[in-house]
């Protein structure tokens, strides 16, 4: 019984990190920062120019994670340092998030730098968090535990986001002078939330010791291990094909999540409706992610991933055609139903494919490709809008066409995933 309680405490402590970091993903990345940046930092810029700078900062943060993740993953596996590296990236993310409180009007470069640092901290920590799934659960429980994490993220991120929305829409009730000050204070609450709910993972989750580690490790040794891992991935076709597929379709998911509010602003939808729609996504995503965990056992993770990809294809088309706030609310509900489930099933499906003794290293590649995709997604969307504008299209047409360009990533990702051979049924 004691062992079971310890296992449950470990799983919940691990899942609480999703609760912790999702506040950054929701309040900062998806909701307030795009509006704050467009209306406060880039007040005198047009919508295409401000969006281009926002996509550039998103992409730069992802490029840095792309370069760091596999090497740090190799070092973490060599030295049993997943928790240590996670703590370092969390600290970076918290500092950059809190720093947004100091931004003044018409500052452009400083908030971009802080966004880049926050993305590096947020995304870098996920390399080691995802890798710890194999430390805390048996293969038969990967789907459910992974889904639990994402559902906790939706709930936790949604709860703080709801408080932040109240702060911004009614700042006087919180003793704040205006919405801008409330937005800045919201960034501080995210930093504090992130810190507090990371503590259970650091205190109660233990890494499985890698018995093959060296007594001393170095960057050179890590690079050698990285090259060996890449060769192993190339030799294992299911892993290689899945990573390529994931690289593509998760691009579309992350791009839509990060830029949905900015897109809504560009097609003249009210900020208040955009924020409410995002809040709906969070609370729809909570039960939907849990449901995916149960459905994974019955239908298999790959079928559920393919279903999510098909839904997202519809989202890109409908998004380009939508004209009213009601349309945006519909999209928010649809995305909430599939986003967390698609992410959870991807993580658990990949965990089944990879070896036990190189989890951080393999998840380094996993997150590297996910963030490398996040480099291309925002850039594809941003460049599409800029090029069409230069060709004479109106801002409205340029922005609407840019979201359709994301569909190609879902098509390629789905096609590659169909070629991946299903892993054996999970065993305890």
PDB file of C-alpha atoms in Angstrom, residues 64-321:
ATOM      1  CA  UNK A  64      17.748  28.135 -29.641  1.00  0.00           C
ATOM      2  CA  UNK A  65      15.863  25.181 -28.137  1.00  0.00           C
ATOM      3  CA  UNK A  66      16.502  23.281 -31.356  1.00  0.00           C
ATOM      4  CA  UNK A  67      20.240  23.704 -30.899  1.00  0.00           C
ATOM      5  CA  UNK A  68      20.334  22.960 -27.168  1.00  0.00           C
ATOM      6  CA  UNK A  69      17.787  20.203 -26.587  1.00  0.00           C
ATOM      7  CA  UNK A  70      19.518  17.101 -28.013  1.00  0.00           C
ATOM      8  CA  UNK A  71      22.927  17.929 -26.508  1.00  0.00           C
ATOM      9  CA  UNK A  72      21.499  18.702 -23.092  1.00  0.00           C
ATOM     10  CA  UNK A  73      19.385  15.574 -23.300  1.00  0.00           C
ATOM     11  CA  UNK A  74      22.496  13.485 -23.905  1.00  0.00           C
ATOM     12  CA  UNK A  75      24.282  15.132 -20.966  1.00  0.00           C
ATOM     13  CA  UNK A  76      21.261  14.600 -18.716  1.00  0.00           C
ATOM     14  CA  UNK A  77      21.110  10.897 -19.553  1.00  0.00           C
ATOM     15  CA  UNK A  78      24.839  10.490 -18.894  1.00  0.00           C
ATOM     16  CA  UNK A  79      24.681  12.139 -15.503  1.00  0.00           C
ATOM     17  CA  UNK A  80      21.123  11.474 -14.297  1.00  0.00           C
ATOM     18  CA  UNK A  81      20.515  15.220 -14.457  1.00  0.00           C
ATOM     19  CA  UNK A  82      17.028  15.551 -15.936  1.00  0.00           C
ATOM     20  CA  UNK A  83      15.660  17.293 -12.840  1.00  0.00           C
ATOM     21  CA  UNK A  84      18.692  19.571 -12.602  1.00  0.00           C
ATOM     22  CA  UNK A  85      18.417  20.777 -16.194  1.00  0.00           C
ATOM     23  CA  UNK A  86      14.654  21.158 -15.849  1.00  0.00           C
ATOM     24  CA  UNK A  87      15.181  23.444 -12.846  1.00  0.00           C
ATOM     25  CA  UNK A  88      17.689  25.587 -14.778  1.00  0.00           C
ATOM     26  CA  UNK A  89      15.304  26.127 -17.691  1.00  0.00           C
ATOM     27  CA  UNK A  90      12.391  26.814 -15.357  1.00  0.00           C
ATOM     28  CA  UNK A  91      14.433  29.519 -13.626  1.00  0.00           C
ATOM     29  CA  UNK A  92      15.248  31.136 -16.978  1.00  0.00           C
ATOM     30  CA  UNK A  93      11.588  31.108 -17.984  1.00  0.00           C
ATOM     31  CA  UNK A  94      10.443  32.567 -14.665  1.00  0.00           C
ATOM     32  CA  UNK A  95      12.967  35.422 -14.775  1.00  0.00           C
ATOM     33  CA  UNK A  96      12.052  36.378 -18.358  1.00  0.00           C
ATOM     34  CA  UNK A  97       8.334  36.210 -17.597  1.00  0.00           C
ATOM     35  CA  UNK A  98       8.659  38.419 -14.523  1.00  0.00           C
ATOM     36  CA  UNK A  99      10.822  40.814 -16.564  1.00  0.00           C
ATOM     37  CA  UNK A 100       7.865  41.643 -18.809  1.00  0.00           C
ATOM     38  CA  UNK A 101       6.483  43.694 -15.905  1.00  0.00           C
ATOM     39  CA  UNK A 102       9.225  46.282 -16.582  1.00  0.00           C
ATOM     40  CA  UNK A 103       8.385  46.850 -20.268  1.00  0.00           C
ATOM     41  CA  UNK A 104       7.382  50.401 -21.205  1.00  0.00           C
ATOM     42  CA  UNK A 105       5.260  51.627 -24.121  1.00  0.00           C
ATOM     43  CA  UNK A 106       6.843  51.512 -27.604  1.00  0.00           C
ATOM     44  CA  UNK A 107       9.649  49.223 -26.462  1.00  0.00           C
ATOM     45  CA  UNK A 108       9.979  46.609 -29.195  1.00  0.00           C
ATOM     46  CA  UNK A 109      13.329  44.858 -28.829  1.00  0.00           C
ATOM     47  CA  UNK A 110      13.222  44.266 -25.048  1.00  0.00           C
ATOM     48  CA  UNK A 111       9.903  42.386 -25.019  1.00  0.00           C
ATOM     49  CA  UNK A 112      11.051  40.344 -28.008  1.00  0.00           C
ATOM     50  CA  UNK A 113      14.218  39.338 -26.104  1.00  0.00           C
ATOM     51  CA  UNK A 114      12.202  38.425 -23.010  1.00  0.00           C
ATOM     52  CA  UNK A 115       9.787  36.399 -25.127  1.00  0.00           C
ATOM     53  CA  UNK A 116      12.711  34.511 -26.659  1.00  0.00           C
ATOM     54  CA  UNK A 117      14.139  33.786 -23.202  1.00  0.00           C
ATOM     55  CA  UNK A 118      10.758  32.687 -21.883  1.00  0.00           C
ATOM     56  CA  UNK A 119      10.242  30.331 -24.824  1.00  0.00           C
ATOM     57  CA  UNK A 120      13.696  28.822 -24.283  1.00  0.00           C
ATOM     58  CA  UNK A 121      12.950  28.265 -20.599  1.00  0.00           C
ATOM     59  CA  UNK A 122       9.468  26.885 -21.249  1.00  0.00           C
ATOM     60  CA  UNK A 123      10.348  24.629 -24.181  1.00  0.00           C
ATOM     61  CA  UNK A 124      13.728  23.565 -22.802  1.00  0.00           C
ATOM     62  CA  UNK A 125      12.177  22.370 -19.543  1.00  0.00           C
ATOM     63  CA  UNK A 126       9.754  20.182 -21.482  1.00  0.00           C
ATOM     64  CA  UNK A 127      12.640  18.124 -22.907  1.00  0.00           C
ATOM     65  CA  UNK A 128      13.371  16.772 -19.432  1.00  0.00           C
ATOM     66  CA  UNK A 129       9.782  16.757 -18.195  1.00  0.00           C
ATOM     67  CA  UNK A 130       8.614  14.617 -21.115  1.00  0.00           C
ATOM     68  CA  UNK A 131      11.594  12.271 -20.685  1.00  0.00           C
ATOM     69  CA  UNK A 132      10.571  11.598 -17.072  1.00  0.00           C
ATOM     70  CA  UNK A 133       7.331   9.950 -18.229  1.00  0.00           C
ATOM     71  CA  UNK A 134       9.252   6.681 -18.497  1.00  0.00           C
ATOM     72  CA  UNK A 135      10.626   7.189 -14.982  1.00  0.00           C
ATOM     73  CA  UNK A 136       7.199   7.305 -13.347  1.00  0.00           C
ATOM     74  CA  UNK A 137       4.898   5.017 -15.345  1.00  0.00           C
ATOM     75  CA  UNK A 138       4.779   1.575 -16.931  1.00  0.00           C
ATOM     76  CA  UNK A 139       4.069   1.294 -20.693  1.00  0.00           C
ATOM     77  CA  UNK A 140       0.458   0.283 -20.062  1.00  0.00           C
ATOM     78  CA  UNK A 141      -0.097   3.580 -18.243  1.00  0.00           C
ATOM     79  CA  UNK A 142       1.700   5.918 -20.671  1.00  0.00           C
ATOM     80  CA  UNK A 143      -1.495   7.074 -22.415  1.00  0.00           C
ATOM     81  CA  UNK A 144      -3.383   7.754 -19.194  1.00  0.00           C
ATOM     82  CA  UNK A 145      -0.503   9.417 -17.322  1.00  0.00           C
ATOM     83  CA  UNK A 146       0.460  11.531 -20.337  1.00  0.00           C
ATOM     84  CA  UNK A 147      -3.165  12.593 -20.753  1.00  0.00           C
ATOM     85  CA  UNK A 148      -3.373  13.363 -17.025  1.00  0.00           C
ATOM     86  CA  UNK A 149      -0.468  15.773 -17.409  1.00  0.00           C
ATOM     87  CA  UNK A 150      -2.048  17.620 -20.314  1.00  0.00           C
ATOM     88  CA  UNK A 151      -5.456  17.733 -18.623  1.00  0.00           C
ATOM     89  CA  UNK A 152      -3.855  19.186 -15.485  1.00  0.00           C
ATOM     90  CA  UNK A 153      -2.183  21.742 -17.719  1.00  0.00           C
ATOM     91  CA  UNK A 154      -5.482  22.830 -19.221  1.00  0.00           C
ATOM     92  CA  UNK A 155      -7.114  23.076 -15.805  1.00  0.00           C
ATOM     93  CA  UNK A 156      -4.255  24.830 -14.024  1.00  0.00           C
ATOM     94  CA  UNK A 157      -3.452  27.160 -16.897  1.00  0.00           C
ATOM     95  CA  UNK A 158      -7.158  27.884 -17.300  1.00  0.00           C
ATOM     96  CA  UNK A 159      -7.714  28.711 -13.626  1.00  0.00           C
ATOM     97  CA  UNK A 160      -4.916  31.257 -13.440  1.00  0.00           C
ATOM     98  CA  UNK A 161      -5.868  32.596 -16.847  1.00  0.00           C
ATOM     99  CA  UNK A 162      -9.442  33.141 -15.633  1.00  0.00           C
ATOM    100  CA  UNK A 163      -8.123  35.193 -12.704  1.00  0.00           C
ATOM    101  CA  UNK A 164      -5.854  37.135 -15.064  1.00  0.00           C
ATOM    102  CA  UNK A 165      -8.769  37.857 -17.397  1.00  0.00           C
ATOM    103  CA  UNK A 166     -10.740  39.273 -14.473  1.00  0.00           C
ATOM    104  CA  UNK A 167      -7.747  41.414 -13.532  1.00  0.00           C
ATOM    105  CA  UNK A 168      -7.429  42.850 -17.023  1.00  0.00           C
ATOM    106  CA  UNK A 169     -11.149  43.398 -17.648  1.00  0.00           C
ATOM    107  CA  UNK A 170     -11.844  44.880 -14.189  1.00  0.00           C
ATOM    108  CA  UNK A 171      -8.493  46.213 -12.911  1.00  0.00           C
ATOM    109  CA  UNK A 172     -10.100  48.570 -10.357  1.00  0.00           C
ATOM    110  CA  UNK A 173     -11.509  45.619  -8.414  1.00  0.00           C
ATOM    111  CA  UNK A 174      -7.919  44.432  -7.870  1.00  0.00           C
ATOM    112  CA  UNK A 175      -6.612  47.858  -6.911  1.00  0.00           C
ATOM    113  CA  UNK A 176      -4.922  48.373 -10.280  1.00  0.00           C
ATOM    114  CA  UNK A 177      -5.185  51.616 -12.272  1.00  0.00           C
ATOM    115  CA  UNK A 178      -5.669  50.236 -15.794  1.00  0.00           C
ATOM    116  CA  UNK A 179      -5.641  47.169 -18.069  1.00  0.00           C
ATOM    117  CA  UNK A 180      -1.982  47.587 -19.063  1.00  0.00           C
ATOM    118  CA  UNK A 181      -0.847  47.511 -15.432  1.00  0.00           C
ATOM    119  CA  UNK A 182      -3.115  44.512 -14.848  1.00  0.00           C
ATOM    120  CA  UNK A 183      -1.513  42.745 -17.822  1.00  0.00           C
ATOM    121  CA  UNK A 184       1.947  43.361 -16.402  1.00  0.00           C
ATOM    122  CA  UNK A 185       0.872  42.082 -12.978  1.00  0.00           C
ATOM    123  CA  UNK A 186      -0.553  39.012 -14.716  1.00  0.00           C
ATOM    124  CA  UNK A 187       2.929  38.260 -16.019  1.00  0.00           C
ATOM    125  CA  UNK A 188       4.184  38.339 -12.413  1.00  0.00           C
ATOM    126  CA  UNK A 189       1.443  35.933 -11.291  1.00  0.00           C
ATOM    127  CA  UNK A 190       2.484  33.510 -14.027  1.00  0.00           C
ATOM    128  CA  UNK A 191       6.091  33.585 -12.821  1.00  0.00           C
ATOM    129  CA  UNK A 192       5.002  32.883  -9.238  1.00  0.00           C
ATOM    130  CA  UNK A 193       2.558  30.127 -10.289  1.00  0.00           C
ATOM    131  CA  UNK A 194       5.243  28.471 -12.415  1.00  0.00           C
ATOM    132  CA  UNK A 195       7.680  28.469  -9.495  1.00  0.00           C
ATOM    133  CA  UNK A 196       5.290  27.161  -6.832  1.00  0.00           C
ATOM    134  CA  UNK A 197       3.863  24.256  -8.813  1.00  0.00           C
ATOM    135  CA  UNK A 198       7.259  23.097 -10.078  1.00  0.00           C
ATOM    136  CA  UNK A 199       8.313  22.327  -6.514  1.00  0.00           C
ATOM    137  CA  UNK A 200       6.386  19.001  -6.166  1.00  0.00           C
ATOM    138  CA  UNK A 201       8.227  17.547  -9.170  1.00  0.00           C
ATOM    139  CA  UNK A 202      11.609  18.661  -7.829  1.00  0.00           C
ATOM    140  CA  UNK A 203      10.832  17.281  -4.361  1.00  0.00           C
ATOM    141  CA  UNK A 204       8.999  14.006  -5.019  1.00  0.00           C
ATOM    142  CA  UNK A 205       9.819  12.703  -8.501  1.00  0.00           C
ATOM    143  CA  UNK A 206      12.905  10.493  -8.701  1.00  0.00           C
ATOM    144  CA  UNK A 207      14.750   9.676 -11.887  1.00  0.00           C
ATOM    145  CA  UNK A 208      15.493   6.090 -12.794  1.00  0.00           C
ATOM    146  CA  UNK A 209      19.238   5.767 -12.496  1.00  0.00           C
ATOM    147  CA  UNK A 210      21.018   5.073 -15.759  1.00  0.00           C
ATOM    148  CA  UNK A 211      23.436   2.252 -14.909  1.00  0.00           C
ATOM    149  CA  UNK A 212      25.396   2.856 -18.112  1.00  0.00           C
ATOM    150  CA  UNK A 213      26.527   6.364 -17.218  1.00  0.00           C
ATOM    151  CA  UNK A 214      30.172   7.313 -17.052  1.00  0.00           C
ATOM    152  CA  UNK A 215      31.756   8.509 -13.838  1.00  0.00           C
ATOM    153  CA  UNK A 216      32.662  11.698 -15.687  1.00  0.00           C
ATOM    154  CA  UNK A 217      30.878  13.256 -18.605  1.00  0.00           C
ATOM    155  CA  UNK A 218      31.641  16.102 -20.959  1.00  0.00           C
ATOM    156  CA  UNK A 219      30.235  18.009 -23.878  1.00  0.00           C
ATOM    157  CA  UNK A 220      32.364  15.941 -26.273  1.00  0.00           C
ATOM    158  CA  UNK A 221      31.059  12.701 -24.791  1.00  0.00           C
ATOM    159  CA  UNK A 222      27.531  14.078 -25.058  1.00  0.00           C
ATOM    160  CA  UNK A 223      28.026  14.946 -28.718  1.00  0.00           C
ATOM    161  CA  UNK A 224      29.280  11.423 -29.369  1.00  0.00           C
ATOM    162  CA  UNK A 225      26.238  10.006 -27.629  1.00  0.00           C
ATOM    163  CA  UNK A 226      24.062  12.351 -29.661  1.00  0.00           C
ATOM    164  CA  UNK A 227      25.542  11.106 -32.927  1.00  0.00           C
ATOM    165  CA  UNK A 228      25.075   7.512 -31.792  1.00  0.00           C
ATOM    166  CA  UNK A 229      21.458   8.227 -30.920  1.00  0.00           C
ATOM    167  CA  UNK A 230      20.875   9.799 -34.318  1.00  0.00           C
ATOM    168  CA  UNK A 231      22.317   6.703 -35.984  1.00  0.00           C
ATOM    169  CA  UNK A 232      20.070   4.531 -33.812  1.00  0.00           C
ATOM    170  CA  UNK A 233      17.038   6.600 -34.817  1.00  0.00           C
ATOM    171  CA  UNK A 234      17.921   6.265 -38.494  1.00  0.00           C
ATOM    172  CA  UNK A 235      18.173   2.482 -38.085  1.00  0.00           C
ATOM    173  CA  UNK A 236      14.769   2.246 -36.354  1.00  0.00           C
ATOM    174  CA  UNK A 237      12.345   3.200 -39.088  1.00  0.00           C
ATOM    175  CA  UNK A 238       9.227   3.574 -36.871  1.00  0.00           C
ATOM    176  CA  UNK A 239      11.015   6.083 -34.617  1.00  0.00           C
ATOM    177  CA  UNK A 240      12.491   7.978 -37.565  1.00  0.00           C
ATOM    178  CA  UNK A 241       9.205   8.216 -39.464  1.00  0.00           C
ATOM    179  CA  UNK A 242       7.266   9.189 -36.378  1.00  0.00           C
ATOM    180  CA  UNK A 243       9.687  12.014 -35.589  1.00  0.00           C
ATOM    181  CA  UNK A 244       9.368  13.362 -39.121  1.00  0.00           C
ATOM    182  CA  UNK A 245       5.588  13.192 -38.890  1.00  0.00           C
ATOM    183  CA  UNK A 246       5.579  14.835 -35.476  1.00  0.00           C
ATOM    184  CA  UNK A 247       7.937  17.515 -36.773  1.00  0.00           C
ATOM    185  CA  UNK A 248       5.300  18.520 -39.303  1.00  0.00           C
ATOM    186  CA  UNK A 249       1.935  18.230 -37.583  1.00  0.00           C
ATOM    187  CA  UNK A 250       2.972  19.635 -34.202  1.00  0.00           C
ATOM    188  CA  UNK A 251       4.190  22.698 -36.094  1.00  0.00           C
ATOM    189  CA  UNK A 252       0.635  23.452 -37.118  1.00  0.00           C
ATOM    190  CA  UNK A 253      -0.670  22.837 -33.600  1.00  0.00           C
ATOM    191  CA  UNK A 254       1.857  25.155 -31.930  1.00  0.00           C
ATOM    192  CA  UNK A 255       1.514  27.850 -34.579  1.00  0.00           C
ATOM    193  CA  UNK A 256      -2.264  27.993 -34.305  1.00  0.00           C
ATOM    194  CA  UNK A 257      -2.046  28.062 -30.505  1.00  0.00           C
ATOM    195  CA  UNK A 258       0.568  30.815 -30.353  1.00  0.00           C
ATOM    196  CA  UNK A 259      -0.832  33.041 -33.078  1.00  0.00           C
ATOM    197  CA  UNK A 260      -4.610  32.549 -32.818  1.00  0.00           C
ATOM    198  CA  UNK A 261      -5.139  35.723 -30.789  1.00  0.00           C
ATOM    199  CA  UNK A 262      -2.849  37.743 -33.056  1.00  0.00           C
ATOM    200  CA  UNK A 263      -4.732  36.394 -36.069  1.00  0.00           C
ATOM    201  CA  UNK A 264      -8.055  37.337 -34.494  1.00  0.00           C
ATOM    202  CA  UNK A 265      -6.801  40.860 -33.861  1.00  0.00           C
ATOM    203  CA  UNK A 266      -5.682  41.140 -37.482  1.00  0.00           C
ATOM    204  CA  UNK A 267      -9.174  40.307 -38.776  1.00  0.00           C
ATOM    205  CA  UNK A 268     -10.672  42.912 -36.450  1.00  0.00           C
ATOM    206  CA  UNK A 269     -12.201  40.698 -33.750  1.00  0.00           C
ATOM    207  CA  UNK A 270     -12.495  42.336 -30.294  1.00  0.00           C
ATOM    208  CA  UNK A 271      -9.738  41.488 -27.807  1.00  0.00           C
ATOM    209  CA  UNK A 272     -12.284  40.622 -25.116  1.00  0.00           C
ATOM    210  CA  UNK A 273     -13.869  37.941 -27.307  1.00  0.00           C
ATOM    211  CA  UNK A 274     -10.483  36.506 -28.242  1.00  0.00           C
ATOM    212  CA  UNK A 275      -9.519  36.141 -24.590  1.00  0.00           C
ATOM    213  CA  UNK A 276     -12.875  34.553 -23.677  1.00  0.00           C
ATOM    214  CA  UNK A 277     -12.520  32.086 -26.538  1.00  0.00           C
ATOM    215  CA  UNK A 278      -9.066  31.067 -25.353  1.00  0.00           C
ATOM    216  CA  UNK A 279     -10.444  30.563 -21.861  1.00  0.00           C
ATOM    217  CA  UNK A 280     -13.099  28.260 -23.324  1.00  0.00           C
ATOM    218  CA  UNK A 281     -10.349  26.262 -25.042  1.00  0.00           C
ATOM    219  CA  UNK A 282      -8.631  25.686 -21.704  1.00  0.00           C
ATOM    220  CA  UNK A 283     -11.679  24.342 -19.898  1.00  0.00           C
ATOM    221  CA  UNK A 284     -12.873  22.239 -22.834  1.00  0.00           C
ATOM    222  CA  UNK A 285      -9.336  20.845 -23.110  1.00  0.00           C
ATOM    223  CA  UNK A 286      -9.300  19.590 -19.513  1.00  0.00           C
ATOM    224  CA  UNK A 287     -11.911  16.794 -19.832  1.00  0.00           C
ATOM    225  CA  UNK A 288     -11.083  16.222 -23.509  1.00  0.00           C
ATOM    226  CA  UNK A 289      -7.446  15.363 -22.750  1.00  0.00           C
ATOM    227  CA  UNK A 290      -8.534  12.899 -20.039  1.00  0.00           C
ATOM    228  CA  UNK A 291     -10.990  11.328 -22.478  1.00  0.00           C
ATOM    229  CA  UNK A 292      -8.170  10.811 -24.974  1.00  0.00           C
ATOM    230  CA  UNK A 293      -6.260   8.919 -22.294  1.00  0.00           C
ATOM    231  CA  UNK A 294      -9.127   6.428 -21.918  1.00  0.00           C
ATOM    232  CA  UNK A 295      -9.713   6.196 -25.671  1.00  0.00           C
ATOM    233  CA  UNK A 296      -6.033   5.455 -26.254  1.00  0.00           C
ATOM    234  CA  UNK A 297      -6.435   1.969 -24.801  1.00  0.00           C
ATOM    235  CA  UNK A 298      -9.420   1.195 -27.000  1.00  0.00           C
ATOM    236  CA  UNK A 299      -8.468   2.725 -30.337  1.00  0.00           C
ATOM    237  CA  UNK A 300      -4.699   3.149 -30.129  1.00  0.00           C
ATOM    238  CA  UNK A 301      -2.700   6.357 -29.925  1.00  0.00           C
ATOM    239  CA  UNK A 302      -1.920   6.553 -33.646  1.00  0.00           C
ATOM    240  CA  UNK A 303      -5.581   6.514 -34.723  1.00  0.00           C
ATOM    241  CA  UNK A 304      -6.341   9.314 -32.267  1.00  0.00           C
ATOM    242  CA  UNK A 305      -3.389  11.367 -33.540  1.00  0.00           C
ATOM    243  CA  UNK A 306      -4.620  10.970 -37.122  1.00  0.00           C
ATOM    244  CA  UNK A 307      -8.107  12.028 -36.066  1.00  0.00           C
ATOM    245  CA  UNK A 308      -6.663  15.169 -34.472  1.00  0.00           C
ATOM    246  CA  UNK A 309      -4.717  15.993 -37.640  1.00  0.00           C
ATOM    247  CA  UNK A 310      -7.880  15.762 -39.737  1.00  0.00           C
ATOM    248  CA  UNK A 311      -9.702  18.091 -37.349  1.00  0.00           C
ATOM    249  CA  UNK A 312      -6.864  20.617 -37.545  1.00  0.00           C
ATOM    250  CA  UNK A 313      -7.024  20.592 -41.336  1.00  0.00           C
ATOM    251  CA  UNK A 314     -10.619  21.693 -40.998  1.00  0.00           C
ATOM    252  CA  UNK A 315      -9.576  24.374 -38.503  1.00  0.00           C
ATOM    253  CA  UNK A 316      -7.162  25.995 -40.988  1.00  0.00           C
ATOM    254  CA  UNK A 317      -9.846  26.204 -43.690  1.00  0.00           C
ATOM    255  CA  UNK A 318     -12.610  27.388 -41.381  1.00  0.00           C
ATOM    256  CA  UNK A 319     -10.212  29.865 -39.766  1.00  0.00           C
ATOM    257  CA  UNK A 320      -9.514  31.522 -43.105  1.00  0.00           C
ATOM    258  CA  UNK A 321     -13.240  31.928 -43.793  1.00  0.00           C
TER     259      UNK A 321
END
